[in-house]
Structures are given as C-alpha cells and as structure tokens.
Tab-separated table of C-alpha atoms in Angstrom:
chain	number	residue	atom	x	y	z
A	24	MET	CA	0.000	0.000	0.000
A	25	THR	CA	1.494	3.325	-1.045
A	26	SER	CA	-0.982	5.776	0.518
A	27	ALA	CA	-0.947	6.633	4.205
A	28	PHE	CA	-4.160	6.973	6.159
A	29	PRO	CA	-5.310	10.618	6.306
A	30	THR	CA	-4.707	12.005	9.785
A	31	ARG	CA	-7.593	14.458	9.578
A	32	ILE	CA	-11.314	13.740	9.515
A	33	ILE	CA	-13.147	14.036	6.226
A	34	ARG	CA	-16.299	16.152	6.272
A	35	THR	CA	-19.080	16.051	3.688
A	36	LEU	CA	-22.211	18.034	2.937
A	37	THR	CA	-24.884	16.737	0.545
A	38	VAL	CA	-27.692	19.046	-0.567
A	39	PRO	CA	-30.513	18.622	-3.099
A	40	LEU	CA	-30.233	19.961	-6.628
A	41	ASP	CA	-33.046	20.746	-9.014
A	42	ALA	CA	-32.793	18.025	-11.661
A	43	ASP	CA	-34.845	20.177	-14.039
A	44	SER	CA	-32.050	22.752	-14.037
A	45	PHE	CA	-29.890	20.455	-16.187
A	46	PRO	CA	-32.300	18.744	-18.607
A	47	GLY	CA	-29.459	17.029	-20.451
A	48	GLY	CA	-28.749	14.921	-17.389
A	49	LEU	CA	-25.242	14.308	-16.170
A	50	PRO	CA	-23.632	14.538	-19.639
A	51	SER	CA	-24.316	18.278	-19.247
A	52	PHE	CA	-21.508	18.346	-16.679
A	53	LEU	CA	-18.922	16.569	-18.812
A	54	VAL	CA	-17.135	19.799	-19.669
A	55	ARG	CA	-13.680	19.163	-18.177
A	56	ASP	CA	-11.076	16.645	-19.295
A	57	ASP	CA	-10.244	15.787	-15.674
A	58	VAL	CA	-13.846	14.973	-14.707
A	59	LEU	CA	-14.559	11.735	-12.845
A	60	CYS	CA	-17.513	10.033	-14.466
A	61	TRP	CA	-19.927	7.126	-13.988
A	62	THR	CA	-23.158	7.524	-15.965
A	63	ARG	CA	-25.866	5.411	-17.567
A	64	ARG	CA	-29.048	6.736	-19.192
A	65	GLU	CA	-28.008	10.291	-18.183
A	66	ALA	CA	-27.915	9.353	-14.466
A	67	GLY	CA	-25.112	8.384	-12.088
A	68	LEU	CA	-22.250	10.461	-10.701
A	69	VAL	CA	-19.781	13.019	-12.024
A	70	ALA	CA	-17.112	14.638	-9.881
A	71	PHE	CA	-14.392	17.251	-9.878
A	72	GLY	CA	-11.195	17.799	-7.944
A	73	GLU	CA	-9.356	15.567	-5.517
A	74	VAL	CA	-8.992	15.699	-1.735
A	75	ALA	CA	-7.452	12.243	-1.158
A	76	ARG	CA	-6.003	9.364	-3.154
A	77	PHE	CA	-5.065	5.765	-2.499
A	78	THR	CA	-2.742	3.761	-4.759
A	79	ALA	CA	-1.486	0.195	-4.637
A	80	THR	CA	-0.184	-2.638	-6.755
A	81	GLY	CA	-0.132	-6.379	-6.296
A	82	PRO	CA	-2.487	-9.180	-5.316
A	83	GLU	CA	-3.791	-7.419	-2.183
A	84	ARG	CA	-4.745	-4.172	-3.937
A	85	PHE	CA	-8.513	-4.615	-3.425
A	86	LEU	CA	-8.276	-5.473	0.268
A	87	GLU	CA	-5.762	-2.689	0.919
A	88	ALA	CA	-8.091	-0.206	-0.779
A	89	ASP	CA	-11.008	-1.538	1.285
A	90	ILE	CA	-9.098	-1.027	4.544
A	91	TRP	CA	-8.040	2.487	3.512
A	92	TRP	CA	-11.604	3.490	2.559
A	93	ARG	CA	-13.239	2.064	5.677
A	94	HIS	CA	-10.652	3.822	7.836
A	95	LEU	CA	-11.292	7.089	5.999
A	96	VAL	CA	-15.089	7.039	6.437
A	97	LEU	CA	-15.186	5.501	9.929
A	98	GLU	CA	-15.151	8.879	11.694
A	99	ALA	CA	-16.363	11.026	8.819
A	100	GLU	CA	-18.598	13.980	9.687
A	101	VAL	CA	-21.506	13.568	7.285
A	102	THR	CA	-24.389	15.965	6.718
A	103	ASP	CA	-26.709	14.425	4.137
A	104	ALA	CA	-30.067	15.945	3.232
A	105	VAL	CA	-30.687	13.420	0.414
A	106	ASP	CA	-29.574	10.044	1.831
A	107	CYS	CA	-29.491	7.654	-1.113
A	108	PRO	CA	-26.785	5.517	-2.724
A	109	GLY	CA	-23.982	7.787	-3.905
A	110	THR	CA	-24.519	10.597	-1.382
A	111	GLY	CA	-22.136	11.432	1.449
A	112	PRO	CA	-18.490	10.342	1.151
A	113	VAL	CA	-17.771	8.857	-2.282
A	114	ALA	CA	-14.659	7.555	-4.008
A	115	PHE	CA	-14.095	6.675	-7.651
A	116	GLY	CA	-11.791	3.797	-8.452
A	117	SER	CA	-9.882	2.007	-11.160
A	118	PHE	CA	-7.940	-1.192	-10.557
A	119	ALA	CA	-5.320	-2.974	-12.620
A	120	PHE	CA	-6.472	-6.166	-14.301
A	121	SER	CA	-3.479	-8.207	-13.193
A	122	LYS	CA	-1.979	-8.769	-9.767
A	123	VAL	CA	1.475	-8.531	-11.393
A	124	SER	CA	0.745	-5.319	-13.332
A	125	ALA	CA	3.042	-2.344	-12.881
A	126	HIS	CA	0.003	-0.084	-13.253
A	127	SER	CA	-1.149	1.508	-9.987
A	128	SER	CA	-4.689	0.794	-8.862
A	129	ARG	CA	-6.375	3.814	-7.280
A	130	LEU	CA	-9.233	5.263	-5.293
A	131	ILE	CA	-9.839	8.994	-5.737
A	132	VAL	CA	-11.911	11.052	-3.307
A	133	PRO	CA	-13.178	14.131	-5.171
A	134	GLU	CA	-13.966	17.594	-3.854
A	135	ILE	CA	-17.334	17.966	-5.592
A	136	VAL	CA	-19.849	15.312	-6.693
A	137	VAL	CA	-23.032	15.815	-8.702
A	138	GLY	CA	-25.448	12.879	-8.616
A	139	LEU	CA	-28.684	11.983	-10.369
A	140	ARG	CA	-30.786	8.919	-9.564
A	141	ASP	CA	-34.456	8.201	-10.265
A	142	GLY	CA	-35.190	11.904	-10.766
A	143	THR	CA	-33.422	12.947	-7.542
A	144	ALA	CA	-30.371	15.170	-7.952
A	145	TRP	CA	-27.800	16.252	-5.407
A	146	LEU	CA	-24.526	18.044	-4.832
A	147	THR	CA	-21.871	16.856	-2.368
A	148	GLN	CA	-18.823	18.744	-1.186
A	149	LEU	CA	-16.000	16.832	0.539
A	150	SER	CA	-13.239	18.455	2.573
A	151	PHE	CA	-10.588	17.892	5.220
A	152	ASP	CA	-10.639	21.590	6.133
A	153	ASP	CA	-12.071	22.806	9.430
A	154	GLY	CA	-14.216	25.531	7.883
A	155	GLU	CA	-17.990	25.262	7.864
A	156	LEU	CA	-19.512	23.513	4.850
A	157	THR	CA	-22.507	25.417	3.523
A	158	GLU	CA	-24.866	24.988	0.599
A	159	GLY	CA	-23.717	28.278	-0.899
A	160	ALA	CA	-20.057	27.292	-0.639
A	161	ALA	CA	-20.788	23.938	-2.292
A	162	HIS	CA	-22.474	25.645	-5.238
A	163	ALA	CA	-19.590	28.114	-5.476
A	164	ALA	CA	-17.106	25.230	-5.584
A	165	LEU	CA	-19.080	23.562	-8.366
A	166	ARG	CA	-19.108	26.810	-10.347
A	167	ARG	CA	-15.370	27.086	-9.884
A	168	TRP	CA	-14.768	23.587	-11.253
A	169	LEU	CA	-17.038	24.233	-14.205
A	170	ASP	CA	-14.873	27.286	-14.851
A	171	VAL	CA	-17.999	29.455	-15.229
A	172	ALA	CA	-18.738	27.965	-18.670
A	173	GLY	CA	-22.416	27.105	-18.581
A	174	ALA	CA	-22.549	27.254	-14.777
A	175	ALA	CA	-25.746	29.277	-14.721
A	176	GLN	CA	-27.504	26.646	-16.802
A	177	HIS	CA	-26.379	23.843	-14.480
A	178	LEU	CA	-27.533	25.344	-11.188
A	179	PRO	CA	-30.876	26.399	-9.711
A	180	ALA	CA	-31.578	30.040	-10.491
A	181	SER	CA	-31.217	31.104	-6.857
A	182	ASP	CA	-27.633	29.845	-6.813
A	183	ALA	CA	-26.521	31.026	-10.242
A	184	PRO	CA	-24.053	33.911	-10.387
A	185	SER	CA	-25.964	37.136	-10.968
A	186	ASP	CA	-23.125	39.168	-12.443
A	187	SER	CA	-20.417	37.410	-14.433
A	188	GLY	CA	-19.323	40.511	-16.337
A	189	SER	CA	-19.673	38.791	-19.699
A	190	GLU	CA	-21.895	36.343	-21.446
A	191	ALA	CA	-20.969	32.779	-20.508
A	192	PRO	CA	-20.351	30.377	-23.371
A	193	GLU	CA	-22.859	27.681	-24.074
A	194	PRO	CA	-22.266	24.488	-22.119
A	195	ALA	CA	-20.925	21.526	-24.036
A	196	SER	CA	-24.087	19.534	-23.571
A	197	GLY	CA	-27.246	18.487	-25.336
A	198	ILE	CA	-25.544	16.561	-28.126
A	199	THR	CA	-27.746	13.987	-29.788
A	200	SER	CA	-26.972	10.489	-30.972
A	201	SER	CA	-27.032	11.671	-34.573
A	202	GLU	CA	-24.259	14.221	-34.066
A	203	GLN	CA	-20.683	13.301	-34.903
A	204	PRO	CA	-17.444	14.285	-33.164
A	205	ALA	CA	-15.315	16.880	-34.877
A	206	ALA	CA	-14.716	15.710	-38.434
A	207	GLY	CA	-11.561	15.999	-40.478
A	208	ARG	CA	-9.115	14.647	-37.931
A	209	GLU	CA	-6.268	12.956	-39.717
A	210	ALA	CA	-5.757	10.490	-36.935
A	211	LYS	CA	-3.187	7.741	-37.232
A	212	LEU	CA	-3.725	4.203	-35.979
A	213	SER	CA	-0.646	2.157	-35.212
A	214	THR	CA	0.021	-1.367	-34.029
A	215	GLY	CA	0.196	-1.975	-30.300
A	216	SER	CA	2.084	-4.777	-28.622
A	217	LEU	CA	1.384	-7.344	-31.341
A	218	SER	CA	0.721	-7.093	-35.074
A	219	GLU	CA	-2.566	-8.516	-36.326
A	220	ALA	CA	-0.757	-11.590	-37.669
A	221	ASP	CA	1.071	-12.185	-34.399
A	222	TRP	CA	-2.136	-11.730	-32.396
A	223	MET	CA	-3.983	-14.255	-34.573
A	224	ALA	CA	-1.070	-16.637	-34.022
A	225	ALA	CA	-1.549	-16.119	-30.274
A	226	VAL	CA	-5.243	-17.009	-30.638
A	227	ALA	CA	-4.277	-20.178	-32.514
A	228	ASP	CA	-1.812	-21.043	-29.742
A	229	GLY	CA	-4.579	-20.485	-27.189
A	230	VAL	CA	-6.936	-22.814	-29.062
A	231	ALA	CA	-4.198	-25.452	-29.165
A	232	GLU	CA	-3.779	-25.189	-25.379
A	233	ILE	CA	-7.528	-25.549	-24.885
A	234	ARG	CA	-7.552	-28.676	-27.031
A	235	THR	CA	-4.962	-30.275	-24.726
A	236	GLY	CA	-7.504	-29.986	-21.889
A	237	ALA	CA	-5.372	-27.526	-19.901
A	238	LEU	CA	-8.215	-24.996	-19.810
A	239	GLU	CA	-11.746	-24.420	-21.122
A	240	LYS	CA	-11.614	-20.758	-22.089
A	241	LEU	CA	-9.032	-18.024	-22.581
A	242	VAL	CA	-9.596	-14.298	-23.102
A	243	LEU	CA	-6.955	-12.600	-25.235
A	244	ALA	CA	-6.707	-8.820	-25.605
A	245	ARG	CA	-4.888	-6.602	-28.052
A	246	ASP	CA	-4.107	-2.897	-28.179
A	247	ILE	CA	-3.813	-0.234	-30.846
A	248	VAL	CA	-2.605	3.357	-30.545
A	249	ALA	CA	-4.487	6.343	-31.945
A	250	THR	CA	-2.570	9.565	-32.539
A	251	VAL	CA	-4.880	12.566	-32.934
A	252	PRO	CA	-2.907	15.594	-34.200
A	253	ASP	CA	-5.453	18.187	-33.065
A	254	GLY	CA	-5.527	16.783	-29.546
A	255	VAL	CA	-7.531	14.372	-27.436
A	256	ASN	CA	-10.595	15.854	-25.750
A	257	ALA	CA	-11.540	13.520	-22.898
A	258	ALA	CA	-14.757	15.390	-22.100
A	259	GLU	CA	-15.913	15.078	-25.707
A	260	ILE	CA	-15.114	11.351	-25.683
A	261	LEU	CA	-17.192	10.855	-22.538
A	262	ARG	CA	-20.120	12.897	-23.862
A	263	GLN	CA	-20.179	10.936	-27.106
A	264	LEU	CA	-20.067	7.608	-25.292
A	265	ALA	CA	-22.710	8.622	-22.748
A	266	VAL	CA	-25.170	9.638	-25.463
A	267	ARG	CA	-24.484	6.839	-27.954
A	268	TYR	CA	-24.185	3.962	-25.503
A	269	ARG	CA	-26.998	4.694	-23.062
A	270	GLU	CA	-27.370	1.029	-22.054
A	271	CYS	CA	-23.715	0.908	-21.030
A	272	TRP	CA	-21.956	2.472	-18.060
A	273	THR	CA	-19.737	5.332	-19.234
A	274	TYR	CA	-16.684	5.767	-17.013
A	275	GLY	CA	-13.850	8.241	-16.681
A	276	VAL	CA	-11.173	7.864	-13.994
A	277	ASP	CA	-7.727	9.417	-14.252
A	278	GLY	CA	-7.318	9.121	-18.022
A	279	LEU	CA	-9.160	5.807	-18.301
A	280	VAL	CA	-12.278	6.352	-20.424
A	281	GLY	CA	-14.843	4.032	-21.927
A	282	SER	CA	-18.374	2.685	-21.909
A	283	THR	CA	-18.754	-0.820	-20.548
A	284	PRO	CA	-21.755	-3.107	-21.074
A	285	GLU	CA	-20.645	-5.438	-18.260
A	286	MET	CA	-21.433	-4.879	-14.560
A	287	LEU	CA	-19.037	-6.808	-12.323
A	288	ILE	CA	-20.965	-6.013	-9.136
A	289	GLN	CA	-23.535	-3.459	-8.034
A	290	VAL	CA	-24.311	-3.288	-4.319
A	291	GLU	CA	-27.247	-1.492	-2.723
A	292	GLY	CA	-27.815	-2.366	0.899
A	293	ARG	CA	-27.754	-6.159	1.046
A	294	THR	CA	-28.634	-6.658	-2.613
A	295	ALA	CA	-25.914	-7.366	-5.166
A	296	GLN	CA	-26.397	-7.524	-8.925
A	297	ALA	CA	-24.169	-8.319	-11.882
A	298	ARG	CA	-24.490	-8.395	-15.663
A	299	VAL	CA	-22.456	-11.077	-17.410
A	300	LEU	CA	-21.642	-10.967	-21.117
A	301	ALA	CA	-20.036	-13.606	-23.291
A	302	GLY	CA	-20.848	-14.182	-26.921
A	303	THR	CA	-20.578	-11.335	-29.445
A	304	LEU	CA	-21.924	-10.598	-32.931
A	305	ASP	CA	-20.963	-7.559	-34.995
A	306	ARG	CA	-24.103	-5.684	-36.062
A	307	ARG	CA	-22.517	-5.159	-39.477
A	308	ASP	CA	-22.857	-8.909	-40.038
A	309	ALA	CA	-26.625	-8.396	-40.329
A	310	GLU	CA	-26.324	-5.949	-43.235
A	311	GLY	CA	-28.130	-7.309	-46.267
A	312	ILE	CA	-29.746	-10.125	-44.282
A	313	ALA	CA	-33.471	-10.560	-44.856
A	314	GLY	CA	-35.766	-10.306	-41.838
A	315	SER	CA	-35.382	-8.729	-38.437
A	316	PRO	CA	-31.800	-7.946	-37.334
A	317	LEU	CA	-32.688	-8.954	-33.773
A	318	GLU	CA	-34.037	-12.302	-34.971
A	319	PHE	CA	-30.782	-12.748	-36.877
A	320	ALA	CA	-28.821	-12.060	-33.685
A	321	GLU	CA	-30.917	-14.508	-31.694
A	322	ARG	CA	-30.444	-17.181	-34.334
A	323	VAL	CA	-26.690	-16.703	-34.665
A	324	LEU	CA	-25.833	-16.090	-31.002
A	325	ALA	CA	-28.362	-18.129	-29.046
A	326	GLY	CA	-28.225	-20.889	-31.653
A	327	SER	CA	-24.432	-21.179	-31.576
A	328	GLU	CA	-22.996	-23.982	-29.473
A	329	LYS	CA	-19.672	-22.100	-29.268
A	330	GLN	CA	-21.292	-18.849	-28.103
A	331	ARG	CA	-23.560	-20.596	-25.589
A	332	HIS	CA	-20.630	-22.596	-24.202
A	333	GLU	CA	-18.578	-19.423	-23.760
A	334	HIS	CA	-21.526	-17.745	-22.014
A	335	ASP	CA	-22.200	-20.704	-19.711
A	336	ILE	CA	-18.571	-20.665	-18.567
A	337	ALA	CA	-18.813	-16.948	-17.723
A	338	ILE	CA	-22.047	-17.389	-15.724
A	339	ALA	CA	-20.669	-20.372	-13.808
A	340	SER	CA	-17.516	-18.414	-12.965
A	341	LEU	CA	-19.401	-15.486	-11.437
A	342	THR	CA	-22.081	-17.438	-9.572
A	343	THR	CA	-19.553	-19.881	-8.078
A	344	GLN	CA	-17.426	-17.036	-6.711
A	345	LEU	CA	-20.434	-15.037	-5.462
A	346	ALA	CA	-22.189	-17.970	-3.766
A	347	PRO	CA	-20.178	-17.945	-0.477
A	348	PHE	CA	-21.298	-14.338	0.112
A	349	SER	CA	-24.987	-14.927	-0.670
A	350	GLU	CA	-28.078	-16.109	1.163
A	351	ALA	CA	-29.994	-16.462	-2.100
A	352	MET	CA	-29.189	-15.990	-5.766
A	353	THR	CA	-31.195	-15.816	-8.990
A	354	ALA	CA	-30.007	-15.759	-12.588
A	355	HIS	CA	-31.655	-15.916	-15.997
A	356	SER	CA	-32.271	-19.507	-17.045
A	357	GLU	CA	-31.663	-18.365	-20.631
A	358	PRO	CA	-29.418	-15.483	-21.737
A	359	PHE	CA	-31.002	-12.511	-23.471
A	360	ILE	CA	-29.724	-10.514	-26.432
A	361	LEU	CA	-28.187	-7.190	-25.373
A	362	GLU	CA	-28.481	-4.797	-28.305
A	363	LEU	CA	-25.765	-2.131	-28.561
A	364	PRO	CA	-24.996	0.255	-31.429
A	365	ASN	CA	-21.916	-1.738	-32.496
A	366	VAL	CA	-22.600	-5.348	-31.448
A	367	TRP	CA	-25.051	-7.806	-29.954
A	368	HIS	CA	-24.116	-9.823	-26.872
A	369	LEU	CA	-25.468	-12.820	-25.063
A	370	ALA	CA	-26.173	-11.424	-21.595
A	371	SER	CA	-27.437	-12.662	-18.237
A	372	ASP	CA	-28.295	-10.740	-15.078
A	373	VAL	CA	-27.535	-12.218	-11.676
A	374	LYS	CA	-29.062	-11.010	-8.403
A	375	ALA	CA	-28.005	-12.052	-4.901
A	376	GLU	CA	-29.004	-11.247	-1.343
A	377	LEU	CA	-25.802	-10.826	0.586
A	378	ALA	CA	-25.189	-12.801	3.771
A	379	GLU	CA	-23.285	-11.615	6.803
A	380	VAL	CA	-19.726	-12.906	6.795
A	381	GLU	CA	-17.975	-12.749	10.169
A	382	GLY	CA	-20.663	-10.430	11.497
A	383	HIS	CA	-20.956	-7.944	8.641
A	384	VAL	CA	-22.161	-7.708	5.057
A	385	PRO	CA	-19.214	-7.850	2.641
A	386	THR	CA	-18.166	-4.569	1.080
A	387	CYS	CA	-17.990	-3.873	-2.651
A	388	LEU	CA	-14.234	-4.212	-2.635
A	389	ALA	CA	-14.329	-7.479	-0.685
A	390	LEU	CA	-16.703	-8.870	-3.300
A	391	ILE	CA	-14.501	-7.616	-6.133
A	392	ASN	CA	-11.519	-9.301	-4.508
A	393	ALA	CA	-13.416	-12.602	-4.688
A	394	LEU	CA	-14.929	-12.128	-8.165
A	395	HIS	CA	-12.071	-10.640	-10.199
A	396	PRO	CA	-10.991	-11.787	-12.698
A	397	THR	CA	-14.087	-13.542	-14.023
A	398	ALA	CA	-14.042	-16.010	-16.879
A	399	ALA	CA	-15.558	-13.269	-19.076
A	400	VAL	CA	-12.261	-11.337	-19.058
A	401	CYS	CA	-9.664	-13.958	-18.129
A	402	GLY	CA	-10.784	-17.520	-18.791
A	403	THR	CA	-11.072	-20.700	-16.782
A	404	PRO	CA	-9.417	-22.120	-14.775
A	405	THR	CA	-8.315	-18.639	-13.701
A	406	THR	CA	-4.730	-19.488	-12.733
A	407	VAL	CA	-4.022	-21.363	-15.957
A	408	ALA	CA	-5.705	-18.711	-18.120
A	409	GLY	CA	-3.903	-15.874	-16.340
A	410	ALA	CA	-0.490	-17.451	-16.901
A	411	LEU	CA	-1.299	-18.082	-20.575
A	412	ILE	CA	-2.468	-14.471	-21.015
A	413	ARG	CA	0.883	-13.220	-19.749
A	414	LYS	CA	2.675	-15.589	-22.124
A	415	LEU	CA	0.657	-14.849	-25.272
A	416	GLU	CA	-0.503	-11.206	-25.084
A	417	HIS	CA	2.873	-9.493	-24.678
A	418	LEU	CA	1.264	-6.486	-23.021
A	419	ASP	CA	0.417	-5.145	-19.584
A	420	ARG	CA	-3.351	-4.600	-19.727
A	421	GLY	CA	-3.056	-1.920	-17.054
A	422	PRO	CA	-6.624	-0.940	-16.057
A	423	TYR	CA	-8.208	-2.554	-19.135
A	424	ALA	CA	-10.632	-5.328	-18.063
A	425	GLY	CA	-10.074	-4.357	-14.436
A	426	PRO	CA	-12.809	-3.086	-12.095
A	427	VAL	CA	-13.851	0.557	-12.485
A	428	GLY	CA	-16.575	2.415	-10.615
A	429	TRP	CA	-17.461	4.043	-7.291
A	430	LEU	CA	-18.412	3.301	-3.694
A	431	ASP	CA	-19.886	5.238	-0.779
A	432	ALA	CA	-19.531	5.081	2.990
A	433	ALA	CA	-22.683	2.984	3.402
A	434	GLY	CA	-21.227	0.142	1.363
A	435	ASN	CA	-23.176	0.891	-1.817
A	436	GLY	CA	-21.373	1.011	-5.120
A	437	GLU	CA	-21.267	0.139	-8.801
A	438	TRP	CA	-18.254	-1.538	-10.366
A	439	GLY	CA	-18.095	-2.359	-14.032
A	440	ILE	CA	-15.390	-4.114	-15.978
A	441	ALA	CA	-13.309	-1.568	-17.898
A	442	LEU	CA	-14.177	-2.719	-21.415
A	443	ARG	CA	-14.790	-0.768	-24.656
A	444	GLY	CA	-12.269	1.714	-23.341
A	445	ALA	CA	-8.894	3.341	-23.661
A	446	VAL	CA	-6.161	5.030	-21.699
A	447	ILE	CA	-5.267	8.605	-22.638
A	448	GLU	CA	-1.469	8.477	-22.643
A	449	GLY	CA	-0.707	12.016	-23.809
A	450	PRO	CA	-2.222	15.195	-25.231
A	451	ASP	CA	-2.646	13.544	-28.641
A	452	THR	CA	-2.241	9.825	-27.897
A	453	VAL	CA	-4.796	7.198	-26.847
A	454	ARG	CA	-4.208	3.467	-26.369
A	455	LEU	CA	-7.316	1.382	-27.124
A	456	TYR	CA	-7.914	-2.162	-25.900
A	457	ALA	CA	-10.242	-4.966	-26.987
A	458	GLY	CA	-10.404	-8.662	-26.224
A	459	CYS	CA	-12.170	-11.866	-27.211
A	460	GLY	CA	-13.131	-15.079	-25.518
A	461	VAL	CA	-11.274	-18.004	-27.042
A	462	VAL	CA	-12.731	-21.512	-26.827
A	463	GLU	CA	-12.080	-24.726	-28.735
A	464	GLY	CA	-14.109	-23.625	-31.756
A	465	SER	CA	-12.544	-20.173	-32.083
A	466	VAL	CA	-11.199	-19.039	-35.472
A	467	PRO	CA	-8.363	-16.451	-35.293
A	468	GLU	CA	-9.645	-14.361	-38.222
A	469	ALA	CA	-13.130	-14.142	-36.691
A	470	GLU	CA	-11.701	-13.167	-33.298
A	471	LEU	CA	-9.627	-10.415	-34.931
A	472	ALA	CA	-12.742	-9.054	-36.641
A	473	GLU	CA	-14.522	-9.089	-33.278
A	474	THR	CA	-11.812	-6.889	-31.745
A	475	TRP	CA	-12.382	-4.296	-34.454
A	476	ALA	CA	-16.110	-4.306	-33.671
A	477	LYS	CA	-15.253	-3.712	-30.016
A	478	PHE	CA	-12.793	-0.918	-30.862
A	479	ARG	CA	-15.569	0.903	-32.744
A	480	PRO	CA	-17.141	2.832	-29.803
A	481	MET	CA	-13.819	4.433	-28.896
A	482	LEU	CA	-12.815	5.053	-32.497
A	483	GLU	CA	-16.146	6.752	-33.198
A	484	SER	CA	-15.829	8.909	-30.069
A	485	LEU	CA	-12.421	10.026	-31.355
A	486	GLY	CA	-13.927	10.858	-34.743
A	487	ILE	CA	-12.090	7.994	-36.452
A	488	SER	CA	-13.952	5.893	-38.990
A	489	ASN	CA	-13.105	2.220	-39.420
C-alpha cells in the first residue's frame, strides 16, 4: 500500500439539486477533461477535484483499498439531506487487471460530486478543512470547477451567479446520438504490442492449449494506438459515449475512459447484482440479411454452441465465486440478447441477497476481490488462463478489463469491468484495448474481426472511422 491513512477527519455536505435545471442529465456536466464520471441513461455520478487518493499494486490491492476506505469514512462527519446511494463520502476507483501489473490501482476522493438517480439530484462537497460547509459554498465550488462555462444553466436560479461581467459560453451539452465528433481529424492508428498476424497466431496457440484440456476458455486482448494531431478531448469522448451507448456504463477515472456493457458487481444495501456478457456478434454482419436484425442475432448467437458454451462458462464463474457471500441468488435460465450500437451480446443478469460474513455484510471491494478476474475477461481455470495471457498477449493490460466504478460510505457502489475503453497516454495519444473469448471452436480471423467491432465505440468517439 502506497498511501498513508489521512490524519484528519473528512467532512461532507450533501444538498438537493433541481434536476430540471440540467435537462441534459449528467452529460451536461462533462465539460472538463479531468472529470470523474460514472453515468448510464443520463444518471449516475460526475465529480471534480481531488482531496485524497489511495494507490497500490499487487495481489492485495482490493483489500488494501477496502481497509483504507473504511478507515477514511469511519469517523467522517456527514451531513446528508438526500440520503441515497452515492450521497455522502464517495470515491471513484480504477484497478489494474493483473496482480502482477506495474500499473497503480487507485481510489480517488473528489472535492465535488453531482449525482442523479431516479429523478433525484444532489450536490456533495467533501473536505478535510475545518471551515464550515454550507450549501452556498458547495455551489460556489461547483461553479469554480465548471470554470464558469455554462454554470448558470447547471444550477438552480437562486444559486446562479448574478453578475459574471460577460456572457458565458454555451455548455458543451445536449448533443444527440445523430451528431458526430469533430470531423476531419487525420488520426493515425498504429500497431500496439502485437501485429494482427502475431495476435492471430496467439489465438491459434490459445486454441491449441484448450484442445490439450489444460483450460476451457481463454480471453486474449490486443491494443492499438491512436494519434490525434489536433488533440484528445476527454470530455468530448465521454459525452459521445454517454449519449451513444446509453445502455452501457460510461466511465472516466484518471485518463481511463470508456463505456462498458458489463457490470461486475452493483451493491445497494444487502442486494448485489451483476451483468455477465459472453458471446458477441458484430451488427454489421446483419447488413443485407433478410428479416429482423434482432431475430438474426438470436439465431446466430443463441443458436451457436460455441457462443452458448462461452456464455455458460462466464455465468458459472461469477455465480460460483459469489455464492459464499450470498443467502440467495437468482439468474436468468436463458441469456437474453443485449443490443448495442456496435454489437449484440449474449447477456445474463444475476441477483443475490448478501449474507453476513464474520458479522458484517461484505463490502464492494471485498466482493470484487473474490470475483475478479471472471471467466468473461480472463478464462477458466483462472490461474491457468492468467499465466497463458501473460505468455501470449505481450502487453500489460493496465486498467483494461479491471474493475472501475465508485463506492460510498454505506457500502453501496457500482463496479463495471473496464471494457470498450482506452487510456489517454498524452495530449494527442490514446491506447485502445479490446479482447475476445477463445474456446475450442474459435477461429483467429473471426476473433480479430470481433476486436475491431469492439474498438468501434472508442474510435467513433475520437472521430475515427473504421
């Protein structure tokens, strides 16, 4: 663990906001490149600033983060006029996929959080200072982080600045799904750790290992690098993803951006939920096919022995690991088709009532420690698949396919798997990641094509056609 426990007490104030004052939902607040973001269907959390940070590497990173967070909030002074999941003390997090990764996992405690849930909106200010926290000061801090641009439109009229001295620019919000990112970028895509030919050879090697009986499934990822000469705009990327991929969870944490369709674990009180995906079909494959595209997806995905086998492995992986923490658990008897703008997936939702373990309900991070990595992003058996990934991929995944999300002091939280995403490595450089589940029937060329389908959300958000 590389972060010491704060010696001062954290103090938080949560006050209601008028949700009608920002009709675009939380994407209206995605106006800064350093914003922390977790949104779905225009709701969720966005945050600005940083008052504390935890970092760690290694196999104990989840448990170390859990200890640090529980210590931080144990004596917190909390004033909460809203009292729902995501109010009070909140931290955003991103964790490395691998226990041997050099990439630092992190929890970030922001200064300002704006939340929206089921029509209820709120504003939270977090501080270690001794000064009084007031509603007016919280609104002033939010205006400061928004850098005045569009602040009056984001806040209730009674809290908006009455005299800015000049007309504020329009907020970068209200984009529609039909709008495109800035056109004309002569972006360059370059090979990541492996060429396409070498990556397909790795898939073939993985299939050969599976056929020996050493493992049932392997997930192999690849990376590409996008260089955007006119600069990378993280806020624009997040806005595009949030609007286009409303059924996914759009995330932004410390340069990690993306929109994941897969929920590793969501905890509210004693109820835990997960969404498991395995089995993918590029929507472009339905072009020119007679009949309903959705019927085509059902026929190809649900009717495929390979796809169903891959999905069954993923479900079994999650439910087996979650069972020791649960009093009861339900899951779909049959997967459903999740329809996204770029692909279709076989998907299943799992719901569990958490049991007390050693006198208390397990925290989000304790559950993540038990669940990660699932077969959906690693393979099975986990130890064998993990070792083969390190041998064949020739890359450090960093935060790709690791847990990303948020948690509060009450134990609530939402943690997705960082898929359909990228890491912003410089002012004009983004590294994109995509992976595929490899089973005995996998064909390297088809798996390569699947990675390009999964790259598409990030490429489109960068204004790159493929």
